[in-house]
Every structure is written in C-alpha cells, then in structure tokens.
PDB file of C-alpha atoms in Angstrom:
ATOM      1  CA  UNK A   1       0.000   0.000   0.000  1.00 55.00           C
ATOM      2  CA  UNK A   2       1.420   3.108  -0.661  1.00 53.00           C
ATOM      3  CA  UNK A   3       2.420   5.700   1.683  1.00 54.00           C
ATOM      4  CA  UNK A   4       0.772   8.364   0.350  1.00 70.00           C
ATOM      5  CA  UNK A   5      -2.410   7.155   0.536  1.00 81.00           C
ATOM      6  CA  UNK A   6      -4.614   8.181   3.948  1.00 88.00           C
ATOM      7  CA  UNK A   7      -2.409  11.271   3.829  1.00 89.00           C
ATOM      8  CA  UNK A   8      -3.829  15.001   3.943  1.00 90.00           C
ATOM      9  CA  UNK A   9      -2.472  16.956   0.558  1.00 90.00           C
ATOM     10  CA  UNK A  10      -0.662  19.911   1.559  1.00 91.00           C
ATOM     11  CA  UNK A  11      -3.023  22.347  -0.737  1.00 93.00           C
ATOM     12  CA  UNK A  12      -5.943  21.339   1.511  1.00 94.00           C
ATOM     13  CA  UNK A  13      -3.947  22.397   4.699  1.00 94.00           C
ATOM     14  CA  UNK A  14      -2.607  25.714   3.262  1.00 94.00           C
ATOM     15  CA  UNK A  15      -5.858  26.444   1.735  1.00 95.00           C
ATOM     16  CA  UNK A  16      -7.746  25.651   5.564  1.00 96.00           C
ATOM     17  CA  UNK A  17      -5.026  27.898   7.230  1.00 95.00           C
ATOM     18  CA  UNK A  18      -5.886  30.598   5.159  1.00 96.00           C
ATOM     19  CA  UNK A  19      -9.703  30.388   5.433  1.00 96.00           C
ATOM     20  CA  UNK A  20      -9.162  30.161   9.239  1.00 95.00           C
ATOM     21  CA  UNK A  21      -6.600  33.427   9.137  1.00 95.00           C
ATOM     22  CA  UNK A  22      -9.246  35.278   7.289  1.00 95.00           C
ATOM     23  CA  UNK A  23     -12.341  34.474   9.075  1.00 95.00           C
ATOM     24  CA  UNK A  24     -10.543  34.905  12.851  1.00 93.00           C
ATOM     25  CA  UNK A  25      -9.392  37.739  11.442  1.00 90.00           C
ATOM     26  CA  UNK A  26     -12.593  39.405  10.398  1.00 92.00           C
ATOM     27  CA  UNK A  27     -13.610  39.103  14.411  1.00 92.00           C
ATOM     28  CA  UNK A  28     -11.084  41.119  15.859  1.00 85.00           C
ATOM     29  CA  UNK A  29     -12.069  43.805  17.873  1.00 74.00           C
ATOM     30  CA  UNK A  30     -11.039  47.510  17.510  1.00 63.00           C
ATOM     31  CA  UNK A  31      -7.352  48.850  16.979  1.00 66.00           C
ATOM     32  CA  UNK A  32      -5.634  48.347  20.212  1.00 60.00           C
ATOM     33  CA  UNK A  33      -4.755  52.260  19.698  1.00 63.00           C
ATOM     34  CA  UNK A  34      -8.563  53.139  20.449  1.00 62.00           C
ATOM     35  CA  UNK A  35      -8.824  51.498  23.711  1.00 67.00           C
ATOM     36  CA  UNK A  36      -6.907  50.289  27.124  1.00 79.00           C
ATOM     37  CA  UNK A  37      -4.785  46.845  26.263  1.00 81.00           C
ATOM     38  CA  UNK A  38      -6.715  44.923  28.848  1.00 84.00           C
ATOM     39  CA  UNK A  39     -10.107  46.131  27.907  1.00 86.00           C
ATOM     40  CA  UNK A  40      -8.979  44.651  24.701  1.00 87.00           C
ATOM     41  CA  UNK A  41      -8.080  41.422  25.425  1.00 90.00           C
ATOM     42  CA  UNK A  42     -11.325  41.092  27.213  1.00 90.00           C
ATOM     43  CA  UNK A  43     -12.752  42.262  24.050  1.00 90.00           C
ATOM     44  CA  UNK A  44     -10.568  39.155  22.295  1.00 92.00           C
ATOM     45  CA  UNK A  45     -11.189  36.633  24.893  1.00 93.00           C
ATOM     46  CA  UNK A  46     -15.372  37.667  24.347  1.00 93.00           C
ATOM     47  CA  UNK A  47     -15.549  36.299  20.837  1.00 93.00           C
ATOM     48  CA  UNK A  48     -15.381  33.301  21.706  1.00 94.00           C
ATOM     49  CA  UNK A  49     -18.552  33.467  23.253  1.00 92.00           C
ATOM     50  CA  UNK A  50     -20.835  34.712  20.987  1.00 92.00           C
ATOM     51  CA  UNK A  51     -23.304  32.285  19.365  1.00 89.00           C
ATOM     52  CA  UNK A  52     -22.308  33.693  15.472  1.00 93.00           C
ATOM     53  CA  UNK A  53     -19.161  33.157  16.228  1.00 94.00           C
ATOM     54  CA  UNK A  54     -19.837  29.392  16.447  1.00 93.00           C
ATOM     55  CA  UNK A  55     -22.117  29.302  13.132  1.00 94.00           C
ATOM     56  CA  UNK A  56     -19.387  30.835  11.214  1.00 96.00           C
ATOM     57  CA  UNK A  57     -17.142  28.113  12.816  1.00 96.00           C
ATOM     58  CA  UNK A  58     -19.386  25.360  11.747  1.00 96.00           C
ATOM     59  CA  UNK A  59     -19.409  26.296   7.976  1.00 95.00           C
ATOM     60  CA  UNK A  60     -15.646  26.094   8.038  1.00 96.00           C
ATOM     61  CA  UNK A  61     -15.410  23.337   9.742  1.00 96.00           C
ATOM     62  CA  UNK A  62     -18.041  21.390   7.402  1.00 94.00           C
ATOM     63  CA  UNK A  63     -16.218  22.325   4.545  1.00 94.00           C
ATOM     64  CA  UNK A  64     -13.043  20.853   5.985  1.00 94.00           C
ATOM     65  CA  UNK A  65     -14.388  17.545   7.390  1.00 94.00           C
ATOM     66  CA  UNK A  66     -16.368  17.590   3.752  1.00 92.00           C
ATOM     67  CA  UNK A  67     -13.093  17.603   2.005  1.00 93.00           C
ATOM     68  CA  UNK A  68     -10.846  15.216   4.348  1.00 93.00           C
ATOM     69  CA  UNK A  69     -13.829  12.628   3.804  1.00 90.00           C
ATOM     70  CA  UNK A  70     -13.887  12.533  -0.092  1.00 88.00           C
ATOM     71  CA  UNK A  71      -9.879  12.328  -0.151  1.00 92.00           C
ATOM     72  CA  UNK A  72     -10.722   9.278   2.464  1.00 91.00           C
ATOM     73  CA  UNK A  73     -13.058   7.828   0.641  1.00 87.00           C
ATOM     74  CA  UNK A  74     -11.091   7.818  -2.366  1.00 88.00           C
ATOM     75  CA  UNK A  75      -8.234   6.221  -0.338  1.00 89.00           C
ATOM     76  CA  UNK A  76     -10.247   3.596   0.756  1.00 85.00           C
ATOM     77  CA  UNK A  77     -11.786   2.705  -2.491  1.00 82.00           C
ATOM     78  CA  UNK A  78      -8.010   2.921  -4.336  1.00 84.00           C
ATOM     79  CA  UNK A  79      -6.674   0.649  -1.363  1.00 81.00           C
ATOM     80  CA  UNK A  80      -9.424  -2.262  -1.796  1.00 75.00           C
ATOM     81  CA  UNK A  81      -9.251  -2.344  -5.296  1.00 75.00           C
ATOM     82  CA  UNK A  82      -5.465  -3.350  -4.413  1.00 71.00           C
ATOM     83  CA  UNK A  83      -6.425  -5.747  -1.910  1.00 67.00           C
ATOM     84  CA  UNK A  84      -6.079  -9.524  -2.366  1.00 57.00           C
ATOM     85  CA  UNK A  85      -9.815  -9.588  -0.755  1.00 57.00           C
ATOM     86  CA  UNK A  86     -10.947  -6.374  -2.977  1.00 55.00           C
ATOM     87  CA  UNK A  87     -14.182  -7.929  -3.940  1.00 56.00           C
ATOM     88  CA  UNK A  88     -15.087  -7.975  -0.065  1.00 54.00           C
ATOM     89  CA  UNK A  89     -14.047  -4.409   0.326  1.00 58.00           C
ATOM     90  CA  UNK A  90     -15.601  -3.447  -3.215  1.00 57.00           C
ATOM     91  CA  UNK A  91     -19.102  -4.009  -2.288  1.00 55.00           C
ATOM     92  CA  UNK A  92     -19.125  -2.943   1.445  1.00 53.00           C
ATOM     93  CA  UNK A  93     -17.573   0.384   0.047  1.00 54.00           C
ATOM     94  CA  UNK A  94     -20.438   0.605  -2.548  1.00 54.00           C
ATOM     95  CA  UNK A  95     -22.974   1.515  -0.211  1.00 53.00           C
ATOM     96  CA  UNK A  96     -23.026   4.918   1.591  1.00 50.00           C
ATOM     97  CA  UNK A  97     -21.413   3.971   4.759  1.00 52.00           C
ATOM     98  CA  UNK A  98     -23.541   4.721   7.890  1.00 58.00           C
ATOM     99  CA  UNK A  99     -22.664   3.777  11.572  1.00 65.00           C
ATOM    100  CA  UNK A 100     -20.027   4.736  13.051  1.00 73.00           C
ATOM    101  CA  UNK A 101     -18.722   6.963  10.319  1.00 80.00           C
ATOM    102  CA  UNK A 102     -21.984   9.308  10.287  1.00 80.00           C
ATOM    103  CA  UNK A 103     -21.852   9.542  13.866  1.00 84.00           C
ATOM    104  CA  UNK A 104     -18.178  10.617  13.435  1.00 87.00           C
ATOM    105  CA  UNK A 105     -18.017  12.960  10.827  1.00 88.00           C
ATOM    106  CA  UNK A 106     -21.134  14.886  12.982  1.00 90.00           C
ATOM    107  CA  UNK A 107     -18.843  15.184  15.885  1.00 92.00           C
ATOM    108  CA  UNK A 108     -15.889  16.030  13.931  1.00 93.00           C
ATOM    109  CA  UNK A 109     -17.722  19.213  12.758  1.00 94.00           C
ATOM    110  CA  UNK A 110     -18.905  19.927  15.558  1.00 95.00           C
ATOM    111  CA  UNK A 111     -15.172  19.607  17.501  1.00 95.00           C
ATOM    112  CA  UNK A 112     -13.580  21.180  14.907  1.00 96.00           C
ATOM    113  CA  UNK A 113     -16.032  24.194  15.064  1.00 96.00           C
ATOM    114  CA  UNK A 114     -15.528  24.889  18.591  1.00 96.00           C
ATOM    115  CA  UNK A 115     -11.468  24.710  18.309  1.00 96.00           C
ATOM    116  CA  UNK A 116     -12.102  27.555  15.697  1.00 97.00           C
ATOM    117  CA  UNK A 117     -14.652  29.651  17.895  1.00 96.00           C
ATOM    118  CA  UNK A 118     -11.946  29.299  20.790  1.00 97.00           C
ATOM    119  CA  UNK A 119      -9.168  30.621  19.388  1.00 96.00           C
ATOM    120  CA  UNK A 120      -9.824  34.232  20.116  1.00 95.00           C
ATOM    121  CA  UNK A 121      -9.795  33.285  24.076  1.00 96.00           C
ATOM    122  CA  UNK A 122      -6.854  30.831  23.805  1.00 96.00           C
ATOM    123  CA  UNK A 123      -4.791  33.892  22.313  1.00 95.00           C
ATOM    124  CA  UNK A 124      -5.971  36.294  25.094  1.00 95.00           C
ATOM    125  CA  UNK A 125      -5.123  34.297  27.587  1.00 96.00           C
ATOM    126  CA  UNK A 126      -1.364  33.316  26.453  1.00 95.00           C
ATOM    127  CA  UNK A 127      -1.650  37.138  26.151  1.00 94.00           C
ATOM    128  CA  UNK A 128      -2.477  38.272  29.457  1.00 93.00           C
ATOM    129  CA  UNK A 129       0.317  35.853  31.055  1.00 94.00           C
ATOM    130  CA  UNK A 130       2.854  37.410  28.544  1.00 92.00           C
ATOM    131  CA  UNK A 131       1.128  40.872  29.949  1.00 91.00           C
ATOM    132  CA  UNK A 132       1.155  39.913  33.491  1.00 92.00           C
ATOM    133  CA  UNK A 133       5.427  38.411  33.317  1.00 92.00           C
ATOM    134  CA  UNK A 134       6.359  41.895  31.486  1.00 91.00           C
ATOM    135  CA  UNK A 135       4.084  43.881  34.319  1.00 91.00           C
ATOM    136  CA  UNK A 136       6.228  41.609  37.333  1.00 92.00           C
ATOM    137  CA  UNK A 137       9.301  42.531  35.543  1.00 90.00           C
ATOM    138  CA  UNK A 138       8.670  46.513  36.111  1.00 90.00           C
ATOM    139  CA  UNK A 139       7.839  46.636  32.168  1.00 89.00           C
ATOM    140  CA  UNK A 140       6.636  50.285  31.475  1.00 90.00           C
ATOM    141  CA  UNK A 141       2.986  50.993  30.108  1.00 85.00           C
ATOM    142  CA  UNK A 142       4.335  51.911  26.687  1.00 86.00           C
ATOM    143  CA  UNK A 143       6.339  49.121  26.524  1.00 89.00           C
ATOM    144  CA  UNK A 144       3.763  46.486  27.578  1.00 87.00           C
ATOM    145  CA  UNK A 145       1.861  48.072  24.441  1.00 85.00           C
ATOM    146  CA  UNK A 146       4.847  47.636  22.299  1.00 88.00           C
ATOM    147  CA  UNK A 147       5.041  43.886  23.321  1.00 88.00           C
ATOM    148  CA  UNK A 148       1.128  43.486  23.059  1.00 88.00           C
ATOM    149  CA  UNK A 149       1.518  44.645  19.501  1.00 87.00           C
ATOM    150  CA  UNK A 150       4.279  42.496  18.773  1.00 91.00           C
ATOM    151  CA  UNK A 151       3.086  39.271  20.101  1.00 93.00           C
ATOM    152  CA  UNK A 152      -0.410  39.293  18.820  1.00 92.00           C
ATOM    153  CA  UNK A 153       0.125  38.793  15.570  1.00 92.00           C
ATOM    154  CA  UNK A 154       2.766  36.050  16.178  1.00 95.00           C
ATOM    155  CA  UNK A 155       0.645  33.837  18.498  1.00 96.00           C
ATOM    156  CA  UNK A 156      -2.130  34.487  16.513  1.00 95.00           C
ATOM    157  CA  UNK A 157      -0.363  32.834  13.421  1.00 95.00           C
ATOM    158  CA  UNK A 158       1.217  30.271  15.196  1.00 96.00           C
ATOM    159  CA  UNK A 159      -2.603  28.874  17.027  1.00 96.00           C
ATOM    160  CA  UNK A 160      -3.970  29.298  13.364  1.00 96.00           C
ATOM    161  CA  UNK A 161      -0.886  27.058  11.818  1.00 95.00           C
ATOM    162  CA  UNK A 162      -1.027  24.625  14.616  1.00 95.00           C
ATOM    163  CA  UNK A 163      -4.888  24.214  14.121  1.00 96.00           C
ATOM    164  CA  UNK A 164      -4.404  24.070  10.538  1.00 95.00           C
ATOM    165  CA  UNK A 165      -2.272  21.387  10.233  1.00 93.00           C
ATOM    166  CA  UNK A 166      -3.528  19.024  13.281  1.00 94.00           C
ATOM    167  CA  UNK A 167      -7.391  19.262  12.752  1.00 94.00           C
ATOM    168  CA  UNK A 168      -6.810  18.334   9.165  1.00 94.00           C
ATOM    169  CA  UNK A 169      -4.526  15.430  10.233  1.00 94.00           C
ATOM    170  CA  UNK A 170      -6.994  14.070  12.940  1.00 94.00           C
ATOM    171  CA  UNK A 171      -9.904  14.343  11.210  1.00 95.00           C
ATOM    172  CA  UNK A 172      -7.938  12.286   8.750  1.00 94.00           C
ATOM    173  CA  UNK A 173      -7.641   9.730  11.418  1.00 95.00           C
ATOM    174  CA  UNK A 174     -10.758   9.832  12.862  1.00 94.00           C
ATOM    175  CA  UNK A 175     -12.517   9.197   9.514  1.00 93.00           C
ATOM    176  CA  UNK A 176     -10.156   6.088   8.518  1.00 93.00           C
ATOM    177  CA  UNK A 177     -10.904   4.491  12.442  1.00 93.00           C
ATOM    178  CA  UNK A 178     -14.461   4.987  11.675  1.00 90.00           C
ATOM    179  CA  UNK A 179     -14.645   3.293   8.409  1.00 88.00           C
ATOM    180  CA  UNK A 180     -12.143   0.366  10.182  1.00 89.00           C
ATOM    181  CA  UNK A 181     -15.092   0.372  12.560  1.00 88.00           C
ATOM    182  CA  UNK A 182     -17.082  -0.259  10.048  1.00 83.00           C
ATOM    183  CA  UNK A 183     -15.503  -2.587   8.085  1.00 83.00           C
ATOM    184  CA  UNK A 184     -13.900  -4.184  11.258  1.00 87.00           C
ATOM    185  CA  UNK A 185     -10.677  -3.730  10.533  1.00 90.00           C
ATOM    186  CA  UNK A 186      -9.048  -4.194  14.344  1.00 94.00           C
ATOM    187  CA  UNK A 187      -5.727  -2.459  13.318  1.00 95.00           C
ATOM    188  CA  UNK A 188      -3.554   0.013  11.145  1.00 96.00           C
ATOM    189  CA  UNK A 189       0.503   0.132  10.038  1.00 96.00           C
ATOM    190  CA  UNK A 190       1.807   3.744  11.420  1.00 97.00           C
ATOM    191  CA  UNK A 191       3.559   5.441   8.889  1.00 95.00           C
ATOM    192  CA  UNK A 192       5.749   8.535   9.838  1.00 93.00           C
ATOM    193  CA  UNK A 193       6.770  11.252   7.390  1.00 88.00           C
ATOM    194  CA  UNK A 194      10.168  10.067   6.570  1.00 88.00           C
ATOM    195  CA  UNK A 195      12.042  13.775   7.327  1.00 87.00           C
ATOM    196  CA  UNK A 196      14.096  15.808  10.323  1.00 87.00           C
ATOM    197  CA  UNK A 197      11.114  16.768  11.474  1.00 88.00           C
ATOM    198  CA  UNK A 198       9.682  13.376  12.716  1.00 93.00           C
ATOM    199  CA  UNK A 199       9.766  13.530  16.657  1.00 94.00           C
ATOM    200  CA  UNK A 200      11.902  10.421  17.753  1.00 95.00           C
ATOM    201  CA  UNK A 201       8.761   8.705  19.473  1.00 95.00           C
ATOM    202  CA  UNK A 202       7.447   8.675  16.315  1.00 96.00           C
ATOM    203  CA  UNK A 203      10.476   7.384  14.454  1.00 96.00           C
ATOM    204  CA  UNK A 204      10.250   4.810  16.928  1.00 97.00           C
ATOM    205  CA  UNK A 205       6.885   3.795  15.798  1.00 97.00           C
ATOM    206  CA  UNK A 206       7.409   4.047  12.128  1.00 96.00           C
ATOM    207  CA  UNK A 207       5.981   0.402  10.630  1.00 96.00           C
ATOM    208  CA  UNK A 208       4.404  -0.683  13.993  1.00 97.00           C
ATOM    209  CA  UNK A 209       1.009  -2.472  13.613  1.00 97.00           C
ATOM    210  CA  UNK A 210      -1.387  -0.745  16.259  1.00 98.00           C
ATOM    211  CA  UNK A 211      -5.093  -1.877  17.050  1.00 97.00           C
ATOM    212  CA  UNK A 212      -7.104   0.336  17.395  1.00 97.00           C
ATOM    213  CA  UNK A 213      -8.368  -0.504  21.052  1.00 95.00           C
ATOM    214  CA  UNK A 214      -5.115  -0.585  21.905  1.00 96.00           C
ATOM    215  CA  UNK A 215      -3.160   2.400  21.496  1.00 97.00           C
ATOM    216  CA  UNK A 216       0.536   3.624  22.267  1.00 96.00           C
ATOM    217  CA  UNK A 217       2.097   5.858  24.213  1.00 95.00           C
ATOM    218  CA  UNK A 218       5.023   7.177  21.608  1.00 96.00           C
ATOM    219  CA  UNK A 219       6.228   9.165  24.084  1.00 95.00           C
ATOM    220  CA  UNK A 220       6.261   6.511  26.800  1.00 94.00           C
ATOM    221  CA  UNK A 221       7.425   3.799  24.887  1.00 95.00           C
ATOM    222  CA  UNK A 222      11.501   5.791  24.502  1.00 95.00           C
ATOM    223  CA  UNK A 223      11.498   6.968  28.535  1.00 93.00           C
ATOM    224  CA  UNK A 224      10.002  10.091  27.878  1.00 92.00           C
ATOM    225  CA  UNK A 225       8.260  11.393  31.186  1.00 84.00           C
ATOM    226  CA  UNK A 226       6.325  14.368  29.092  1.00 74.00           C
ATOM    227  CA  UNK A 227       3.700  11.745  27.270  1.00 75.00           C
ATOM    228  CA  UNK A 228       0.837  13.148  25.009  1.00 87.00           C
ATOM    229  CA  UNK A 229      -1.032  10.197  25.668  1.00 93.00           C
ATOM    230  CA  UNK A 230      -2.440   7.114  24.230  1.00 95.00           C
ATOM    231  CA  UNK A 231      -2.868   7.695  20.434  1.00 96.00           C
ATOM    232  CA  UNK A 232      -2.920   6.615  16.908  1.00 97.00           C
ATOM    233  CA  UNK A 233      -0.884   8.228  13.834  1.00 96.00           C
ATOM    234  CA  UNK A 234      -1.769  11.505  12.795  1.00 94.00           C
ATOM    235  CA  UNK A 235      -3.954  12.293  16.053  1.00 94.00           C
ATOM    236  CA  UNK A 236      -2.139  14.495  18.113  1.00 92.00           C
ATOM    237  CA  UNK A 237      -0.974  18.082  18.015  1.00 92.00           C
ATOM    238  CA  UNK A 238       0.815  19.091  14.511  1.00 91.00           C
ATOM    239  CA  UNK A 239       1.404  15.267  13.632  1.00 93.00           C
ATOM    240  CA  UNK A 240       2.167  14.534  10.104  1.00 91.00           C
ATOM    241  CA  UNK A 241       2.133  10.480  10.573  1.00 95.00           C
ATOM    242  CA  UNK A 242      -0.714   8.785   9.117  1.00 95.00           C
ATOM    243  CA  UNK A 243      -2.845   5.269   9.688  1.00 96.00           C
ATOM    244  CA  UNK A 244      -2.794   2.804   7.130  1.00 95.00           C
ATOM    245  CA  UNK A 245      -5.199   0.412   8.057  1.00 94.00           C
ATOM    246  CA  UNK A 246      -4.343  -3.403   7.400  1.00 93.00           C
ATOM    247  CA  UNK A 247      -7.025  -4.585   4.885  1.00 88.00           C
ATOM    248  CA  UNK A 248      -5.567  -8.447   4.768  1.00 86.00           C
ATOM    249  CA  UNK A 249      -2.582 -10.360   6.589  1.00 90.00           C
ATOM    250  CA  UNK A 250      -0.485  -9.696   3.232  1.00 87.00           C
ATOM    251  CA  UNK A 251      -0.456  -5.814   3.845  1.00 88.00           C
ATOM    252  CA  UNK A 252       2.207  -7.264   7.133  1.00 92.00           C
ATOM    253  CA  UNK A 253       3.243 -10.639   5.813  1.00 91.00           C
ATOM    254  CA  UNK A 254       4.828 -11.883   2.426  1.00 86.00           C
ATOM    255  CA  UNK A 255       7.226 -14.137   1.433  1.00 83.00           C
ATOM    256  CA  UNK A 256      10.167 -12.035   2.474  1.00 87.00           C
ATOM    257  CA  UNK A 257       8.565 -10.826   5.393  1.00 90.00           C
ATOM    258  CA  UNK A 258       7.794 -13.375   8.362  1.00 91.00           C
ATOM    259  CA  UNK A 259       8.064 -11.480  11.169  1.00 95.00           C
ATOM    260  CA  UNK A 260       6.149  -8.075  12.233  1.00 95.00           C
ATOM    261  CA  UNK A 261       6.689  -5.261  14.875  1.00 97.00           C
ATOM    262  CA  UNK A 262       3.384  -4.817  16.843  1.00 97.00           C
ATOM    263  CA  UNK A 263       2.143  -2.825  19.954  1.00 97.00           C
ATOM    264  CA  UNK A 264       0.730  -5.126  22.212  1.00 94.00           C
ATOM    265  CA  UNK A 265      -0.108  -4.204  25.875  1.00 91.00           C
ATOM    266  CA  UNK A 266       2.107  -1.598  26.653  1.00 93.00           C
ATOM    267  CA  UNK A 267       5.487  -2.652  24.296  1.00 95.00           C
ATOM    268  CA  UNK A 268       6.748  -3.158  21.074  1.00 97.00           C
ATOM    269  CA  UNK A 269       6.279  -7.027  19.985  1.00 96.00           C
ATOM    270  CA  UNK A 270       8.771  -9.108  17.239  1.00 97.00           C
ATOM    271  CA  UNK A 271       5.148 -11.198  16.141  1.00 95.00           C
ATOM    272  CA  UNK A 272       4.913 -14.114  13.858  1.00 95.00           C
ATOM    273  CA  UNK A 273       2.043 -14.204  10.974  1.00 93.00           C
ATOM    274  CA  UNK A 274       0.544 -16.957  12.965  1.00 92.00           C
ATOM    275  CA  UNK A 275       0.646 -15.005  16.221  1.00 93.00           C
ATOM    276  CA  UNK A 276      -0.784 -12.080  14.632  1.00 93.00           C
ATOM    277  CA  UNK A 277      -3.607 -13.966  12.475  1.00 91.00           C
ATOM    278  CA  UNK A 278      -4.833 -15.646  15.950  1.00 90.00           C
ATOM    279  CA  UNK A 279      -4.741 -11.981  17.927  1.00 88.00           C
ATOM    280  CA  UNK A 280      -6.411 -10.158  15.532  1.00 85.00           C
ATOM    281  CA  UNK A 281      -8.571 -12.716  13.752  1.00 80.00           C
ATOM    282  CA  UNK A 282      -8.582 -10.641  10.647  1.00 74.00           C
ATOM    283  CA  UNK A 283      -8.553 -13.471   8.384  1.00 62.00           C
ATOM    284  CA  UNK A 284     -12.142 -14.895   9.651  1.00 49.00           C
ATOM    285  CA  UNK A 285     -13.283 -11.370   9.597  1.00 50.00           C
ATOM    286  CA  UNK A 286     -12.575 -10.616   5.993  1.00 48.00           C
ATOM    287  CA  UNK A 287     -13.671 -14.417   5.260  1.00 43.00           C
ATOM    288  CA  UNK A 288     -17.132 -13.603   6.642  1.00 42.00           C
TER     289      UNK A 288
END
C-alpha cells in the first residue's frame, strides 16, 4: 500500500489555514490604539462566546471535514481495489457507509467548530500571562503596548498554523478508524513522514502495527516522562504520521517478510504471521 495514501495533501492544509486566518481575522475587535490593552483582550477573549461566532465556525469546519472525507473515501476505495480480498471491500464500500462513520463525521464538525470559535480566548489568555510576566518585571505601560503589539500577531499565526495542520490530520484519522469500525478492521501500520522533522517517538513507531483498542504511548514507549497520551498516527498536536489500516494479513506478511513489529499491551512485539492472524482474527473477519 502506498504511503501516500490516507495522507492530507498539503493544498488542503494551506488552503484551511488561510480560510481560518481570514475568518478569525474578520472578528477582531477595535485597533488596540482606540482602547486600554486589557479592555482589549477582554474584548478578544469575548468572541469566543458569541453564538455567530460558532455558526461561522461550523461552515468552516463542514467544509473541511467535507473535504478530508472525499480524499478518504477515495483512499479507501483505491486501497481495496489493491487488496487480495478487494471484492469484499468493493461491495461494502459501494454503499453509503452509515454507523459509526456518520456519527463521526457529525462530531468532527462539531469539535472542529468549537477549536475555531476558541481561538480568540486561547490567544488572550497566552496574552495576558505574557502581559502579566512583562508587568512583574517593572515593564513600562508603553512598553507592555509595544510587546502586546508584537506578540499578537505572532501567536495568533502560530494557534492558526497549529490548528491548521492538526485538525486536518486528525480528522484524517478519525474518519479512517471509523470506516475500520465499520468494516472491522481491528488495526492500522503507522507510517511517519520520513524527514528531520519526525519527533523520535514517532520514528520509533514508524511500521508498527497498532489496534485500534489498543493504542501507544510514543512518548512513553523511549522513557520520555512528558507523554501526550495514548494515540494513533496523525492524532495528536501538529502530527504529520498517518494510519494505514491493514485490509488483509499480506499488507504485514509476504514471502520475504515473516516477522512483524506490533504494539501489544504496553510494548513493542517481534510477532509471527501466525501469532498475529490468531490476535487479531482478521482473516475470519474478511472471510465472513
């Protein structure tokens, strides 16, 4: 299977971040020259609250799930068709999947709408702290202005990048879990981006097979004490790893390949095609 499939195209990220920069932008409240720097960052922290803020959200956010789901979709369908049990696949992908998947791409709006709408508050309050350290260290009024002025924009940019680029991942994720769900498939091959960037938990990870009730800490896994959780690929803040779910015991095993790395219960397991087919069962399941 190839690893760009189940991956979010870079256009459709820029093209989100800059939808998001414009319409956060378009809520901002007066020039900061008009009025006092705190009754502004009330004035910030506000938006957040206000019910049109949260409709506006939603349409961005539908669009964006909207998207993700067709490039999904299209993954899916390309992957079975390359499946040694595409026939299986084939017609459970011909219907309009329901289930689990409707339920998810609801809530996926619906999260991803109130991460936009928050913004404004998040950015206020990183703010104030900035405000509050600069007042502690006998900061001038002018110059607390000066560093208000500054900073806004570059927070600001960075919470809109970081949204940008995770929401689009996860909701990546979320979408391929639910149609696993659906199809039960118990488990996925994590695939990391193959550059510097890739954090070393994740490098650590890279060609693991994870089920999906059973997911890995990354960060726990290499003695890291700062752990994000317990997640799957692409699904946590500005990941660029992505789940490709095992269709059939060939996407792990071939000729050449007899053994498998899998997370099992907490660590990293050399498994044998025989072991894996009898703890995950996905033969029977795709047989049925």
């Amino acid at each position: 299977m190839s690893t760009q499939m189940f991956s979010i195209p870079d256009p459709l990220e820029v093209a989100y971040r800059s939808v998001l920069s414009r319409l956060i932008r378009s809520w901002l409240p007066v020039k900061l020259a008009d009025i006092s720097d705190s009754y502004w960052l009330q004035e910030l922290a506000n938006i957040s609250t206000r019910k049109s803020i949260i409709s506006e959200s939603t349409k961005v956010a539908l669009n964006l799930i909207t998207r993700v789901n067709v490039i999904n979709m299209k993954d899916w369908r390309a992957a079975s068709l390359k499946s040694t049990r595409s026939d299986v696949l084939h017609q459970l992908l011909s219907h309009e999947l329901s289930g689990r998947l409707g339920v998810r791409v609801k809530e996926l709006i619906n999260e991803n709408a109130l991460y936009i709408a928050d913004i404004p508050r998040v950015v206020s309050n990183e703010l104030a702290q900035e405000i509050a350290n600069a007042q502690q260290a006998g900061n001038r009024p002018e110059t607390i202005v000066k560093i208000l002025r500054m900073r806004f924009p570059l927070i600001m940019n960075s919470k809109i990048q970081t949204l940008a680029r995770t929401q689009s991942s996860s909701a990546g994720t979320a979408l391929t879990r639910a149609r696993c769900e659906d199809l039960d498939i118990p488990c996925f091959i994590w695939e990391n981006s193959h550059d510097r960037r890739v954090r070393p938990s994740h490098r650590n990870m890279q060609g693991v097979v994870v089920f999906w009730k059973d997911l890995p800490s990354p960060e726990a896994l290499i003695g890291l004490k700062d752990s994000l959780g317990h997640y799957a690929a692409g699904d946590c803040i500005n990941c660029r790893c992505i789940s490709l779910p095992v269709l059939t015991v060939e996407d792990i095993f071939s000729k050449k390949v007899s053994l498998a790395k899998v997370y099992h219960h907490g660590s990293l397991e050399i498994m044998s095609r025989a072991k894996f087919i009898s703890l995950s069962g996905i033969e029977s399941r795709m047989a049925a």
